[in-house]
Structures are given as structure tokens and as C-alpha cells.
Amino acid sequence: MRVRRKTTVLDHYIVNREQNKRSGNTIFAFSVYGPVFIICRWVLVKMSLNCKLCGSNGKLSTNFKLKKAKEPLHASNWVWKWRRLLLLMWLLVLVIGFIWLFSGLNDGALWRKEIPDLCEDKARILLEHFNVSKDQLHGLVSVFSESDQITSLKCTKESVFEMPRSNVISCALKTLCSGKQELEKQREMVLEDVKPQDQCPVPDEKFSSKLGPLLLEDKSLSFFFQSMSTSIKSTHQNYEENVLQTRALGEGKEHCESFSVCLVKVCLWVFLGVVLSCKMPGLYEKLWRNKKQKLVQQQPLGQQLQQLQQTQNSSKSAGKWRKKLPIMFVLAGVIGSIWLLWHLKDDINLRRRETLANMCDERARMLQDQFNVSMNHVHALAILVSTFHHGKQPSAIDQKTFGEYTERTAFERPLTSGVAYALKVPHSEREQFEKQHGWTIKKMETEDQTLVQDCIPENLDPSLIQDEYAPVIFSQETVSHIVSIDMMSGKEDRENILRARASGKGVLTSPFKLLKSNHVGVVLTFAVYNTHLHPDATPEQRINATLGYLGASYDVPSLVEKLLHQLASKQTIVVNVYDTTNKSAPIKMYGTNATDTGLLHISNLDFGDPARKHEMHCRFKQKAPPPWTAITASGGVFVITLLLGHIFHAAINRIAKVEDDCRKMMELKHRAEAADVAKSQFLATVSHEIRTPMNGVLGMLQMLMDTDLDPNQLDYAQTAHDSGKDLISLINEVLDQAKIESGRLELEAVPFDLRAVLDNVLSLFSGKSHAKGTELAVYVSDQVPEVITGDPKRFQQIITNLVGNSIKFTNDKGHIFVSVHLADEVKGPLNVRDEVLRQSLTLVQDWSNNSYNTLSGFPVVNRWKSWENFKKSSSTDSEETETIKLLVTVEDTGVGIPIEAQHRIFTPFMQADSSTSRTYGGTGIGLSISKRLVDLMGGEIGFVSEPGTGSTFSFTAAFAKGEKKSLNLKWRHYDPAISEFQGLKILVVDGKTIRAEVTRYHLKRLGISVDIAFSLDSACSYLSSNPNRSASSHLTMVLVDKDIWDKGTGFAFHHLLTGLRSNGCTEVLEIPPKIYLVVNSISSVERTELKSAGVVDGFLTKPLRLSVLITCFREALGIGKKRLLDRRKPSTLQNLLREKRILVVDDNAVNRRVAEGALKKYGAIITCVESGKAAVAMLKPPHSFDACFMDLQMPEMDGFEATRQIRRLEHKVNEKIESGEASMDMFANVVHWHTPILAMTADVIQATNEECMKCGMDDYVAKPFEEGQLYSAVARFFESG
Amino acid sequence: MLGFGEDRLRADMNRLLALLFHQGVLDEQFLQLQQLQDETSPNFVSEVVNIYFQESEKLLRNLRELLLDREFSDYKKMGIHLNQFMGSSSSIGANRVRNVCVAFRAASEQNNRPGCLRALELLEHEYCYLKNKLHELFQIEQQRVLAAGVRYPMQN
């Protein structure tokens, strides 16, 4: 499923890619979104994974194992958190990308828009200007080609001021457009500049001397340098200007950038805040919950529920707070988006205003420049006139020349409609002038209309008599009609002329309507002086020097129109030009009455006339469009906010839901745990309750069977009894399981004899093993100490379970072999010292009779594997002294466990397969209990099994080393018997090494020394080769295994032995060694046959165990026993107790009498008392008693109290003797009084034992007396004393 | 003939003992008791058993009195009596009596008066049975001793 999803995402991705490719211009967009898609895919895949995880967890949690339900829940929580985090991260990335894209687009658009505009404008202007200056030079050269060099030089010099502009502008533009080509272009420029210079002087060469060209060149060079320096200067200036401009632009851009960065930062902070606010309660709750959990574990269920409610409350409050969070977030988002809208709009307006100002200023400056260019040209014309008209005699210029020149250079003054030259004529010279020119000075028709085209000069009246006149003598063709008209007669013109000649500069009229074009125009007037005047000449000097006036009319609208035409984006703004000399009533020079569109920018115009002021008013043609970028951006933010809000809302809802679920689960878990505990308790109680009546049932059944019953009835009763017994054992097992589960099973720690425990197990199963013909054996390694401290019952239970299982599943002849070793013994297979272990670790097949070196000859599984997986806890030295770890192995040759069932073998109520219970019975609880018990004992259990071969179970268990002295009496049954057989010697003849070792182990326990022969033949040779005295003399018995017994060798062996007997070594040996056959099961026929033949003296039935051996040997050494007893008894009980005065304290007459009788039998002198008080009185020193046997349960004063009082008395006496207060004579010469007091008790419990010791008793004996016990108890006091 | 009688009596005794053992009336403690009887104390067993009978009858009487008392409440005292009874019974090996005593004590610990009465009846019954059988046993024993006493000296 995951793969499928992945591919669909991939498909989607590919399709997107193709679509993007198709719409070529969105490739950029794709490159931005590509990573986003990848992230998207990743997130999706993650999600699906998580889903899967959740699903599997769900499966687990629905499992009935409620204990584990907690874990997956945690896990899913965790996973969910991660998913949330991922989602947030993804969104964050998306939003940042979005914002970045936005700002990038904005910036780019702005830049791209503005820079080319500016560049283009400048380039065009540059071109024009350059053309102008070039054309001017061309014109000059072509017209005045004949004129001499000096004048031309002068002219060029004079007109130099026109030239630098081109350079300046070009340089400025170059720096703007491309810094790289700047130098090259400039050089070209310079060359171009120089070329015309070169061209100019060439035709003059004829007239000049030979030095001319050189001079000229020098001049041109110097000029070149001059121009260079000026150009550099102005370049510098312009550059500065430019820098300022670009800086202004850059600021705008910076502003924009900083804004976007700010936005991103704000977004980041918001996200951080949101993430933190999402995380914090989670973290807090986690911590809190952990703490609570710890508490919960310690507190009972009721309080847990309370706490659960508390958790609920707190989570509720947290939930409320969390629910408010998305609303707050959305509100903040809305406010943010509104603020963004306002801010962006503001920004756009600001930019608009700036753009307008820039454009307006630019236009104004250009207009000014162009106007100035024209003005300069007119000025140049004035100088031309003064040079060639007045400076020459006769004049080089007439109307025709002037007209032609002006006509041809009209392109240089595109804005002037016409140029005219008027001569200053005083009244005194009027007639002479009129005569000279052949026309009269005429007056202007109307005062304010000059340069009227349609009026014919002839029709005009002659001028009125005035002080002086300014009749037009030269005029451009276009205005030729104004020749002879007196300029001083018009009011405007007169003022103009007067101002012009006084100031020596170009002077403008106020705007007025030009007659012909009906355009608004102005007239520019320059005065022509006869001499070269200083710049600081007084107006009087100027007036006197005035020769004439050159006037040019400007058509302002066309001027502006043309200018605007040159500029791009002319259609976006409306330009109005006003003459604002009179502030109150500005005169409109250009422009339409456009509607007010809000924004207005006013730039000052300086047309070179300080008396007049002009302004340019710019406004946008259209109203500002709606700020789409701002709207989209804020809209985007708004939408994102809403989306995020929705996501948070969903997330928080989800959190709440999960929390709710978690709480429910916790509740359920608590309930389940409570139910579990209740179940165990119920089981324990009910099992116990069942057990009691079952005992009654069993007892009654037992009694019923004792009555007179016919065989049928007896059979029924027997069956019922057996079933009842089974039921009891089952109940016991269930009870154990329940106890372990509810943790109520506690292990005892009492010292016990491990070997005796194993003997018990053997005797339990001996019947079964006989019935099945299975050989059963136990072996305990020498290194295992005799006494260990632990729980013998539970230890026995484990072994019983394992052996029981093995017996159950071993059908044919085979064996079950229990061996106990120290866990340290099996650390490495190489350094195994124990013979049995070494043998059992290597399976060797003996091909001669197709058997293996195992107990019964059947193959077994490799037992090493069964404990291979155990943790090898290397016992340190400290551990070695305190605890020992035993490894118990139970090996069988049964059917084995099927491999598929091996993993669930330790699960309660699970058997290998369901047919097992049908075939073999049982509940399958035994192994589970065993495992739990082993766990309790700090060990491990393991097994290895091969179907058909058998199984081997191993377990380890930790025990403490025990003192032999501390061993309870219960375990000392055989102590006297062991001493009976001390020093005997027995030959064991057995073909199997392991079996021989097992026999040796058992015999060693009795203190019997053992020799082993592996066959009868070798036994024969062993016996015959050894001299009679040394080997066979002490040989008491020969134990022959039945497996190697056959009639032929058996008889031979018998004969050998009888031969030894008859060899007359009677002085050493009264009895020849007896031959005992060690059998597993033997039919009575065989038995009698062998016995009657007199070949063997008896049979020893397997499984070998101490009690069996003892009875057997006692039987075998029947006479010897008597003798031994006779020899030993005096040294034992009778010897000890003979003539000893013993006080018996018992309230029960029967007990008293019995005890008396029992002790009297050993020769003791008995005194009986029947109460504790009497005993205290009797034992008050001095007294002659050697010991006291005291019953514990007596009325009035019980045994404990009596002992305490006796000890107190003794203590006093001892103190007295020590201090010398009383002489020893008074107390029968006894230095230290301490009468041994032995408790007599019917129930031997540990607690009673301790109680006895506490109150000062020395030991205790079980009632009724048993010889062995009595001996061991009494021996302590009397042997030493 | 007389010698035969002794053997027969011994067999009878053994049979009776075996029966008692089989029924669980007696256990091996009784055998140990018998082992304690030797030349120094020839009537040890009967002596002990007689003491047992005396004590037991006293105890039984007490128990019955205690139980039949109307405002009976002294279960503790009854427990002491029963302990005594149990102790002496186990000393002579009266297994079944002892077992009934255990049940009786359990009933008395639970203040179960009907249970106690039932147990008392059972106890009395068991005790009577034991007494009869032991009397029977001692009679045979006596006869056997008598029979042994007229043994012909030639047999030695």
C-alpha cells in the first residue's frame, strides 16, 4: 500500500512537471515548487507509514494483552507528534517560499521597469544632443566655408559652450548604461569631436601660413583637452547626481527588501510561538503524567481513579486554552493581513509619488535644457550678426544671407518659429536709415501682437515719432513680413528690448498667443553690442554699446509636445507648464485642463531669465489602480492564516481526541489490572476452598476402601480416589500459578540437603519408572555442597515437574537422567573435570552393540545446547563465597517436542499440541510454573529437543551455601546409617560409564569406597590378579548391572568368588563378597530363578537412592548389622545415655510414660514431672540431672517459660560462683551450671525451632522419639561432656 | 499343642495388628512402643495404653461437659483438651483418633458447635473402637504370655 501511494505521488509529480514544461514560462515556478513537491511526497509517504504503524499498533492494542496496550499508545502518540511537527515544518517552508517569491517578483518587476526606461530616455536624449552639436558644426562649416580662419576659430570658441553638453551627457549616460564600454565610447566621441575640428581648418589651409595646420592642430588639441577636462568635471557632477538617483532607487528597493525580511521574521516568530505553544503543554503533560504514573503505581486503585479525574480536569483546562489558541491565531492573522494591506498600499503610493516626481523633474530639466540650447543658439546668432554685420565694412550679411542661414540652421532651433534682427535706430538717424533701406519704419498694428503673418507691412502705418526705433532689418523667411516693423512700438517687445540691452542676456516675454499658429508663445530677445563688453559692465555702458536686437519667438506647446514625444511613458502623465511670474495669476503655457487625479508634482523651470518664473505641473493621467500586489499578498496571508488555523484546529481536536482515548485506555487498563488481580485472588481463594473439602473426600474414600468391598466397588472407589488425587494436584498447580501471578509466592530460605531432595523425587517416580521400564537415575557433582539454603519444596517441585514430564513422554525403554552440577562447571566444554559431565557432553556411539555412551544406551540430544542461551554470569569471588548457582539437567529419551511447538512450551495451559493432552493427559501448567519458579530463584530455564530422540531441560537456580549444622532434623534421617557403612568396599561392574558413575555417587554418599569394572571379565581379572588380602579381603559386595549379566560369565564370576571363599581366607573375611544384581525391573520368575540358582545373593532395584541402598545393605549384611550395631551402639545412644539422670517434663501422662520408656531403654535414669513449675523446682541448682526433655505445650507454665526460669536461676548461681559469694561446694562442685534442655514437640516448624533457641533451649527432638534423631540431638551434649 | 497355641495366638495378634494398621487405626508409633517393651518393663505397652485410656476418658468427659453446657463458650479450653488428646494419641500411635482430633480442633477453632458435636461423636466412636481392639489385642497378648509361660524346657 505504501508503495502504491508513493507511485501515485510520483505520477502526480511527473504530470505536474510536464504541465510545467508545456507552459514554458512557468519553469521557474516549477523549480521553486519542485522541492516543495518532493517534501510533499516525503510527508505523504511518512504519513502513510505512520498510518500503517498506527494500524499495526491498533492491532496490537486490540489484543487482549492489556498490559501492553500502553506502549503502542505511547508510540502512536509519539508518531503523531512527529507527524504534526512535519506538517508544521512543511507549511513553514511553503509560506516562506511564498513570501520570498512575492518579494522577489515585486523587486524584479520594479527594477526591470525602471532601469530600461531611464536608460532609453537618456540614450535618446544623448543622441539628439549629439546630433544637434554635430549638425551645428556642419552648418557652421558649410555656411562659412569661405570666411577666414580666425573668425571661424572665434566662432568655434564662442560656440564651445554648446559642445561640452554632448560630452557631459554622453558620459553621464555611459556610466548609467554600461560602465564597461564607457571609456571606449568616450574615446570615439572625442575622435568624432576632433574630426569635425580637423575638417574645419583643412579648406583654410590655402590662406594660412605653413604653420597654420600645426597651430590649428595645437588649438584643436588644446580644445580637446579643454573639452576633456570639462567633460570629466561634468561627468563627475553627473555621476554624483546619478549616484544619488540610484541610491534613491536602492533605498526603495532596500525598503522593500527589509520589509519582506521583516515579514518572514514575523512569520517565523509566529510559527515558533505556535509550535512552542503546541509542544509545551504536550511536554508538560508528559512530565506530569510520568510523575503521576510513578505515584499511581504506589497508590491504590481508588486514588488512581481520583487522579484520573484530576488528569481529566487539568487536561480539560488545557484543552480550553488550546481551543482559544486557533481563534487567537486567526484573529492575529486577520489583523496582520489588514496591516499588511495598509502597509503595502502606503508603500505603493509612496513609490507612485516618487515616480511622478522623478518623471516630472526629468521633464522639467529636459525642457529647460532644450530651451537653453535654443537660447544659446539664438545667442550665437546674435554674436554672428554682431561679427559679420557690424564687424565688417561693408556688412557681410544682408537680408538674403541672413534668411538663408537662418533657414538652413532652423533645424537647430526647432522650437523657434522665426528669428529676426532689429537694428537700433535713434530718431536722429531715422531718415538716413529709411532712405538707406528704402522703407519707412512701421508701427506695429496692435501693441501686443508681433510677428503677425497675415498682416502686410505695407498696410501698416509708419511708426510714430519716438526717441529711438528698432526696425527689423533681417528676418527668417518664415517671418519675413515683419521686416521694417518697429519692435519698440509693441509694448511687450519694447519692455523686452529694454531689459535685454540692459542685462546683456536673453530675455523672455510673458506668454501670449502667437497669431498664426494660435499657440501660446514667448519671444526671446538678445541685444547685439558693438564692442566686447565685460561681464560686469553697467547697464548704461550696455545701452550705449547696443547696436541691435535679435529676437526669436518660441512656440512653447510644440516645444513641450516634442519633448514629451521623445520620452517614453509620456502617456502616463499629464504635463502643464505655467508662467508664474505673477504668482496670483499664473499663465498657462502648455497643457490641457486635465481632471484632478490626486497626485500633483510641481517642478521649477529656469529658462535663463531671472525675471520670469516658470513651473511645470505633472500629474498622472489615470487614477492609481487598486494595489493588486498588496491585496494579493494580504489575501495570501489571510488565506494561509485561515488554513493554519484550520490545521491547528484539527490538530487540537485530534490531540483532545487522542487524550480522551488515552484516558479511556488508562481506565480500561486499570480495570483490567484490577480484574487480573481479582482473578488471581479468586483462583487462590477458590483453590484453597476446594482443597479442604477434597481432603475430606479423599479421606472418606480411603476409609471406604478399607471397609468390606467387593472387587468392583473397590475398583470404583479406587478410581474415585485417584481422580480426587489428580484433582488435588491440579488444584495445587493452579494455586501455585495464581500465587505466582499475584506475586504472593515467597520462597523460603532454609538449609536442606539437595541429594535427599533428589532421592525424594526418585522415590516418587520409582513406581512409574518401573511400570514403564524406564531407567531413572540421579547424579550430583562432587562440587555441589551437601547443604544449601533455599526453598527445598519449590526446588523439588521444579524437578518433579520436569521428571514427571519426561516420564510421561518416555514410553519405550530409555532413561531419564537428572544431573546436578555447579553452573561454573560447564563454563567451557574443554575444562570439564566431572566424569559424568564429560561423558554426557560427547555422544559416542558404540558400534559393537549399537548403543551410545548414555545411561541406557539410547541416543540423546546435545544437552549443551539447552543452557547455551543462558546468560553466562561470571561469578566473582564475592559471589562465590555467598551464593552458588546450580545447573540441573533432566535428560530423557522420550518422543521430543515438535519444533513448531517449542516456542510456546512455557506458556501456561499450552501443550505441544492438542493431541498431547488426549494422549498423555495433564494440563500443561507444570512447565509454566517451573519457569516462574526458576525465575523466582534467580535462574533461567531452557531446553533442547529433537522429535524422536528426546529432550533435555536445563535450569539454573541460585542458592546460598548452608552450614551442615544448621540442617534441620528432617534431613538427617540417614546420618547414623551413613556411619554404619563407613569403610566398606564395593566393586561395581557396569558396562556404562555414566551408570557406573551414578552408582559410585550413591555409594560414596554412604562412605563406601568403590571400584569399577566395566565387564564381568575385567572384574574377574581384577579379583584374581589382586592378592587376596589387599583387594578382595575388604570387598563386601559386588554390584553387577543386569545389562551385562549373562549366565555364562555370571556363573564364572560366581565361581571365582566362591573360589575365593573356599581359598580359606577365613581369618580375614568371615563372609565372602556378596553378588548383588542391579536391576531396573525384573520379573518374579527371573528373580526366583536367579536366586534359587544361588548365583546372586540379592537384587538392588533401580532407581538407586539412599534409602534403597541402606535397606539393601542392611539386609545383605544382616549379621554384620547386628554385629556392627553391637559394636557401635555403646558408642552411640546407649553409651551416651547410660546412667544419665534425665528429667522428663510433660503434662500428658501418656507422653510422659512413652518418653520415660524410650529413654529408659537406653539405660537412662528417668524422673518425670508433669508441669513446668515442678520442673523449675527440680532443676534449681544444685541438682543431679544431666538433661531435661521438656514438652512445649503445657497448661499453666509452658515449656518456653519454664526454660526461661530455669536459665535465670542457673545464671544467678553462676554469677554467685564467679563472684565467690558462694563456694562451689554448695552447688555440687559444678563450675558452670547449664542443664541441657531439649524440647519435645510434635510439629517441627522453623518458627518453633527459633523460639526454642531464643528462650534458652539447646535443641529439640520430634515426638515420638526416633532413634537417629534422638542420638544426634543428645550426642552434642554427652559426647563432649 | 500349647506351643502351637502360642504360635496361633501370635499369628492372631499379628493379624489383628495388621488389620488395625490397614484401617489406619494404628500407625508405626505403636510398633515403636512395642519395641520399647523389654525384660525391664514387660508390661510397658499395656501400662501406657491404660494411662492413655484413663486420660482419654477424663478428657472425653470434659469435652462432653464443655459441649453440652448451655452457655458454652470456652473453645480455648476445649482446644487445650484436644491438644492433650492429640498428643497422647500420637504417642501411642492411635492414628485415626488423632485425625478426628485434628478435625475436632478445626471445628472448635471455628466455633462451630454442631461440627464439634459431630466430631465428638465420631471421636467417641473411634475411641471406643480403638479401646475394644486394643483390649482384644491385650487379651491375646496375655493368653500368649500365658501360653509362653508353659513352654517346655526341652525346647530351649
XYZ file of N, CA and C in Angstrom, chain A residues 522-667:
438
model
N 6.429 82.621 -26.513
C 7.207 83.679 -25.879
C 8.237 84.190 -26.880
N 8.688 85.402 -26.678
C 9.699 85.962 -27.563
C 10.964 86.135 -26.736
N 12.032 85.685 -27.340
C 13.336 85.788 -26.680
C 14.122 86.876 -27.390
N 14.717 87.745 -26.634
C 15.429 88.855 -27.245
C 16.839 88.898 -26.702
N 17.750 89.054 -27.641
C 19.154 89.257 -27.278
C 19.618 90.610 -27.824
N 20.414 91.245 -27.040
C 20.963 92.519 -27.548
C 22.293 92.241 -28.240
N 22.571 93.026 -29.322
C 23.844 92.908 -30.042
C 24.642 94.175 -29.774
N 25.846 93.955 -29.252
C 26.659 95.121 -28.877
C 27.758 95.324 -29.909
N 28.236 96.563 -29.970
C 29.284 96.848 -30.949
C 30.653 96.466 -30.433
N 30.815 96.540 -29.186
C 32.107 96.165 -28.621
C 31.939 94.953 -27.693
N 33.048 94.370 -27.448
C 33.009 93.252 -26.492
C 32.967 93.803 -25.096
N 31.987 93.514 -24.397
C 31.764 94.086 -23.078
C 32.215 93.114 -21.981
N 32.643 93.758 -20.892
C 32.963 92.937 -19.723
C 31.709 92.341 -19.143
N 31.837 91.244 -18.500
C 30.615 90.650 -17.895
C 30.038 91.567 -16.831
N 30.925 92.414 -16.217
C 30.376 93.248 -15.150
C 30.167 94.690 -15.614
N 29.863 94.851 -16.893
C 29.610 96.199 -17.421
C 28.293 96.741 -16.908
N 28.231 98.028 -16.727
C 26.999 98.661 -16.202
C 25.952 98.702 -17.287
N 24.685 98.763 -16.874
C 23.603 98.826 -17.874
C 23.780 100.027 -18.833
N 24.305 101.145 -18.312
C 24.457 102.319 -19.186
C 25.430 102.004 -20.314
N 26.514 101.410 -19.920
C 27.504 101.022 -20.923
C 26.890 100.106 -21.957
N 26.122 99.189 -21.433
C 25.478 98.215 -22.324
C 24.533 98.928 -23.283
N 23.729 99.842 -22.708
C 22.752 100.538 -23.570
C 23.490 101.318 -24.653
N 24.537 101.942 -24.251
C 25.279 102.727 -25.229
C 25.897 101.857 -26.304
N 26.358 100.683 -25.877
C 27.026 99.805 -26.837
C 26.073 99.034 -27.728
N 24.795 99.143 -27.438
C 23.819 98.333 -28.163
C 23.745 98.733 -29.626
N 23.770 97.781 -30.485
C 23.649 98.040 -31.913
C 22.293 97.583 -32.429
N 21.818 96.476 -31.928
C 20.536 95.934 -32.407
C 20.045 94.810 -31.510
N 18.975 94.232 -31.970
C 18.361 93.224 -31.131
C 17.984 92.027 -31.975
N 18.306 90.899 -31.454
C 17.904 89.669 -32.156
C 16.772 89.017 -31.362
N 15.732 88.758 -32.060
C 14.573 88.166 -31.364
C 14.182 86.842 -31.977
N 13.716 85.998 -31.134
C 13.235 84.692 -31.615
C 11.948 84.364 -30.897
N 11.008 83.871 -31.646
C 9.730 83.521 -30.992
C 9.687 81.999 -30.752
N 9.300 81.663 -29.575
C 9.231 80.237 -29.207
C 7.802 79.785 -29.149
N 7.621 78.589 -29.715
C 6.276 78.001 -29.661
C 6.294 76.973 -28.525
N 5.840 77.424 -27.379
C 6.003 76.566 -26.185
C 5.257 75.226 -26.298
N 4.002 75.255 -26.720
C 3.318 73.947 -26.767
C 4.024 72.939 -27.647
N 4.462 73.413 -28.814
C 5.141 72.447 -29.688
C 6.455 71.992 -29.069
N 7.097 72.960 -28.387
C 8.340 72.604 -27.688
C 8.115 71.467 -26.685
N 7.105 71.668 -25.872
C 6.834 70.658 -24.843
C 6.369 69.345 -25.473
N 5.529 69.535 -26.497
C 4.983 68.364 -27.176
C 6.103 67.489 -27.707
N 7.028 68.186 -28.337
C 8.137 67.472 -28.934
C 8.978 66.749 -27.883
N 9.189 67.508 -26.844
C 9.981 66.934 -25.748
C 9.317 65.684 -25.176
N 8.055 65.843 -24.935
C 7.335 64.709 -24.352
C 7.294 63.540 -25.311
N 7.251 63.897 -26.576
C 7.220 62.850 -27.583
C 8.454 61.973 -27.521
N 9.541 62.668 -27.183
C 10.804 61.919 -27.118
C 10.826 60.936 -25.952
N 10.073 61.215 -24.964
C 10.169 60.412 -23.743
C 9.186 59.255 -23.743
N 9.634 58.208 -23.167
C 8.719 57.064 -23.025
C 7.727 57.364 -21.903
N 6.772 56.574 -21.853
C 5.717 56.680 -20.841
C 5.131 58.082 -20.765
N 5.056 58.691 -21.964
C 4.512 60.051 -21.976
C 3.000 60.014 -21.733
N 2.484 58.824 -22.066
C 1.026 58.778 -21.955
C 0.561 58.623 -20.515
N 1.555 58.272 -19.611
C 1.108 58.029 -18.245
C 0.904 59.332 -17.483
N 1.630 60.366 -17.885
C 1.452 61.589 -17.092
C 0.996 62.756 -17.962
N 0.374 63.691 -17.310
C -0.093 64.913 -17.964
C 0.814 66.038 -17.485
N 1.318 66.838 -18.445
C 2.249 67.902 -18.080
C 1.613 69.253 -18.399
N 1.631 70.150 -17.447
C 1.184 71.530 -17.667
C 2.344 72.451 -17.353
N 2.529 73.470 -18.199
C 3.592 74.444 -17.946
C 2.945 75.795 -17.716
N 3.353 76.412 -16.646
C 2.758 77.715 -16.306
C 3.850 78.753 -16.194
N 3.472 79.983 -16.544
C 4.342 81.117 -16.245
C 3.850 81.680 -14.941
N 4.688 81.649 -13.953
C 4.231 82.076 -12.631
C 4.952 83.333 -12.184
N 5.272 84.237 -13.161
C 5.903 85.498 -12.778
C 4.959 86.272 -11.882
N 3.722 86.266 -12.307
C 2.695 86.811 -11.436
C 2.096 85.656 -10.657
N 2.429 85.622 -9.386
C 2.051 84.429 -8.599
C 0.557 84.233 -8.551
N -0.125 85.364 -8.457
C -1.574 85.240 -8.235
C -2.283 84.748 -9.473
N -1.731 85.094 -10.643
C -2.430 84.667 -11.860
C -1.472 83.974 -12.803
N -1.194 82.751 -12.583
C -0.277 82.046 -13.466
C -0.856 81.895 -14.871
N 0.027 82.038 -15.826
C -0.456 81.911 -17.194
C -0.076 80.527 -17.684
N -1.022 79.875 -18.241
C -0.794 78.526 -18.729
C -0.124 78.582 -20.076
N 0.986 77.928 -20.151
C 1.732 77.933 -21.394
C 1.496 76.654 -22.188
N 1.247 75.567 -21.505
C 1.029 74.292 -22.204
C 0.159 73.411 -21.328
N -0.574 72.613 -22.017
C -1.301 71.591 -21.252
C -2.786 71.771 -21.364
N -3.440 70.699 -21.028
C -4.891 70.687 -21.095
C -5.432 70.753 -19.676
N -6.660 71.046 -19.653
C -7.294 71.086 -18.342
C -7.695 69.680 -17.926
N -6.679 68.950 -17.493
C -6.968 67.551 -17.130
C -7.694 67.493 -15.785
N -8.443 66.423 -15.637
C -9.147 66.256 -14.350
C -8.124 65.965 -13.242
N -8.537 66.393 -12.117
C -7.621 66.205 -10.991
C -7.553 64.722 -10.613
N -6.381 64.141 -10.692
C -6.247 62.710 -10.341
C -5.533 62.517 -9.014
N -5.527 63.570 -8.271
C -4.994 63.410 -6.912
C -3.564 63.837 -6.766
N -2.711 63.136 -7.445
C -1.299 63.387 -7.224
C -0.817 64.526 -8.123
N -0.027 65.428 -7.572
C 0.474 66.564 -8.350
C 1.902 66.833 -7.938
N 2.735 67.043 -8.985
C 4.109 67.418 -8.655
C 4.479 68.673 -9.432
N 5.118 69.569 -8.742
C 5.477 70.857 -9.377
C 6.987 70.950 -9.430
N 7.516 71.198 -10.642
C 8.959 71.395 -10.782
C 9.195 72.800 -11.326
N 10.222 73.391 -10.800
C 10.563 74.746 -11.287
C 11.325 74.637 -12.592
N 11.055 75.634 -13.478
C 11.772 75.684 -14.751
C 12.584 76.973 -14.767
N 13.788 76.847 -15.196
C 14.611 78.058 -15.313
C 15.012 78.201 -16.768
N 14.401 79.198 -17.424
C 14.688 79.380 -18.849
C 15.772 80.424 -19.064
N 16.544 80.714 -18.075
C 17.666 81.640 -18.235
C 17.290 83.083 -18.003
N 16.012 83.332 -17.771
C 15.613 84.700 -17.500
C 15.208 84.794 -16.055
N 16.030 85.518 -15.270
C 15.705 85.572 -13.841
C 14.416 86.333 -13.562
N 14.000 87.137 -14.435
C 12.800 87.936 -14.173
C 11.533 87.129 -14.300
N 11.689 86.044 -14.994
C 10.467 85.257 -15.215
C 10.574 83.900 -14.520
N 9.444 83.477 -14.058
C 9.427 82.182 -13.361
C 8.452 81.262 -14.060
N 8.908 80.046 -14.247
C 8.024 79.063 -14.882
C 7.955 77.816 -14.022
N 6.853 77.168 -14.147
C 6.682 75.922 -13.371
C 6.107 74.849 -14.249
N 6.434 73.664 -13.929
C 5.839 72.528 -14.638
C 5.019 71.712 -13.651
N 3.790 71.455 -14.000
C 2.892 70.666 -13.133
C 2.645 69.312 -13.773
N 2.929 68.305 -13.055
C 2.720 66.963 -13.601
C 1.700 66.218 -12.759
N 0.889 65.478 -13.408
C 0.029 64.520 -12.706
C -0.193 63.305 -13.595
N -0.575 62.230 -12.909
C -0.814 61.003 -13.687
C -2.084 61.129 -14.470
N -2.067 60.528 -15.619
C -3.258 60.617 -16.457
C -4.411 59.848 -15.825
N -4.035 58.654 -15.331
C -5.096 57.843 -14.731
C -4.955 57.847 -13.220
N -6.093 57.566 -12.628
C -6.045 57.416 -11.176
C -5.276 56.147 -10.829
N -4.757 56.150 -9.604
C -3.967 54.981 -9.192
C -4.810 53.717 -9.251
N -4.265 52.678 -9.900
C -5.033 51.425 -9.949
C -5.091 50.816 -8.545
N -6.039 49.957 -8.324
C -6.090 49.314 -6.989
C -4.776 48.569 -6.732
N -4.284 48.627 -5.521
C -2.976 47.988 -5.221
C -3.103 46.477 -5.200
N -2.984 45.906 -6.398
C -3.228 44.464 -6.510
C -2.226 43.635 -5.707
N -0.965 44.049 -5.772
C 0.051 43.253 -5.046
C -0.274 43.195 -3.562
N -0.629 44.396 -3.051
C -0.946 44.438 -1.623
C -2.127 43.546 -1.326
N -3.125 43.634 -2.203
C -4.342 42.846 -1.954
C -4.024 41.357 -1.998
N -3.263 40.972 -3.044
C -2.969 39.536 -3.148
C -2.123 39.071 -1.980
N -1.120 39.894 -1.621
C -0.232 39.464 -0.540
C -1.013 39.293 0.750
N -1.791 40.332 1.050
C -2.528 40.236 2.319
C -3.569 39.140 2.232
N -4.144 39.030 1.024
C -5.116 37.935 0.853
C -4.441 36.595 1.072
N -3.245 36.473 0.517
C -2.496 35.224 0.711
C -2.247 34.951 2.175
N -1.783 35.972 2.873
C -1.524 35.814 4.304
C -2.804 35.410 5.021
N -3.871 36.058 4.616
C -5.159 35.757 5.243
C -5.549 34.296 5.033
N -5.406 33.895 3.766
C -5.779 32.509 3.446
C -4.897 31.528 4.207
N -3.595 31.837 4.210
C -2.669 30.951 4.917
C -3.043 30.887 6.384
N -3.344 32.044 6.939
C -3.735 32.073 8.343
C -4.946 31.188 8.585
N -5.907 31.358 7.675
C -7.114 30.536 7.838
C -6.779 29.053 7.761
N -5.941 28.742 6.776
C -5.555 27.335 6.613
C -4.858 26.823 7.858
N -3.906 27.624 8.313
C -3.163 27.218 9.510
C -4.111 27.081 10.685
N -4.989 28.044 10.777
C -5.973 27.979 11.857
C -6.753 26.695 11.785
N -7.151 26.371 10.564
C -7.903 25.134 10.395
C -7.072 23.929 10.805
N -5.807 23.969 10.357
C -4.928 22.833 10.676
C -4.757 22.723 12.184
N -4.514 23.864 12.816
C -4.340 23.841 14.268
C -5.603 23.337 14.941
N -6.681 23.835 14.419
C -7.954 23.415 14.997
C -8.092 21.901 14.915
N -7.814 21.419 13.685
C -7.919 19.964 13.505
C -6.950 19.240 14.415
N -5.721 19.791 14.466
C -4.690 19.141 15.289
C -5.113 19.115 16.740
N -5.635 20.234 17.190
C -6.008 20.309 18.604
C -7.171 19.385 18.891
N -8.087 19.351 17.940
C -9.189 18.403 18.100
C -8.651 16.991 18.215
N -7.682 16.725 17.352
C -7.095 15.391 17.331
C -6.413 15.089 18.659
N -5.689 16.096 19.138
C -4.997 15.923 20.425
C -6.021 15.595 21.499
N -7.075 16.389 21.492
C -8.098 16.176 22.513
C -8.651 14.764 22.405
N -8.878 14.355 21.160
C -9.458 13.042 20.951
C -8.515 11.950 21.444
N -7.246 12.125 21.047
C -6.256 11.114 21.451
C -6.130 11.074 22.966
N -6.142 12.257 23.563
C -6.044 12.306 25.016
C -7.225 11.589 25.652
N -8.347 11.866 25.074
C -9.553 11.229 25.583
C -9.430 9.712 25.484
N -8.995 9.290 24.296
C -8.819 7.846 24.077
C -7.829 7.280 25.074
N -6.741 8.031 25.238
C -5.678 7.566 26.132
C -6.238 7.406 27.533
N -7.025 8.384 27.936
C -7.598 8.330 29.280
C -8.501 7.104 29.419
N -9.277 6.912 28.349
C -10.175 5.752 28.387
C -9.371 4.465 28.494
N -8.315 4.435 27.704
C -7.472 3.237 27.719
C -6.875 3.022 29.095
N -6.442 4.113 29.694
C -5.852 4.008 31.032
C -6.891 3.435 31.995
N -8.079 3.961 31.861
C -9.145 3.494 32.737
C -9.369 2.001 32.532
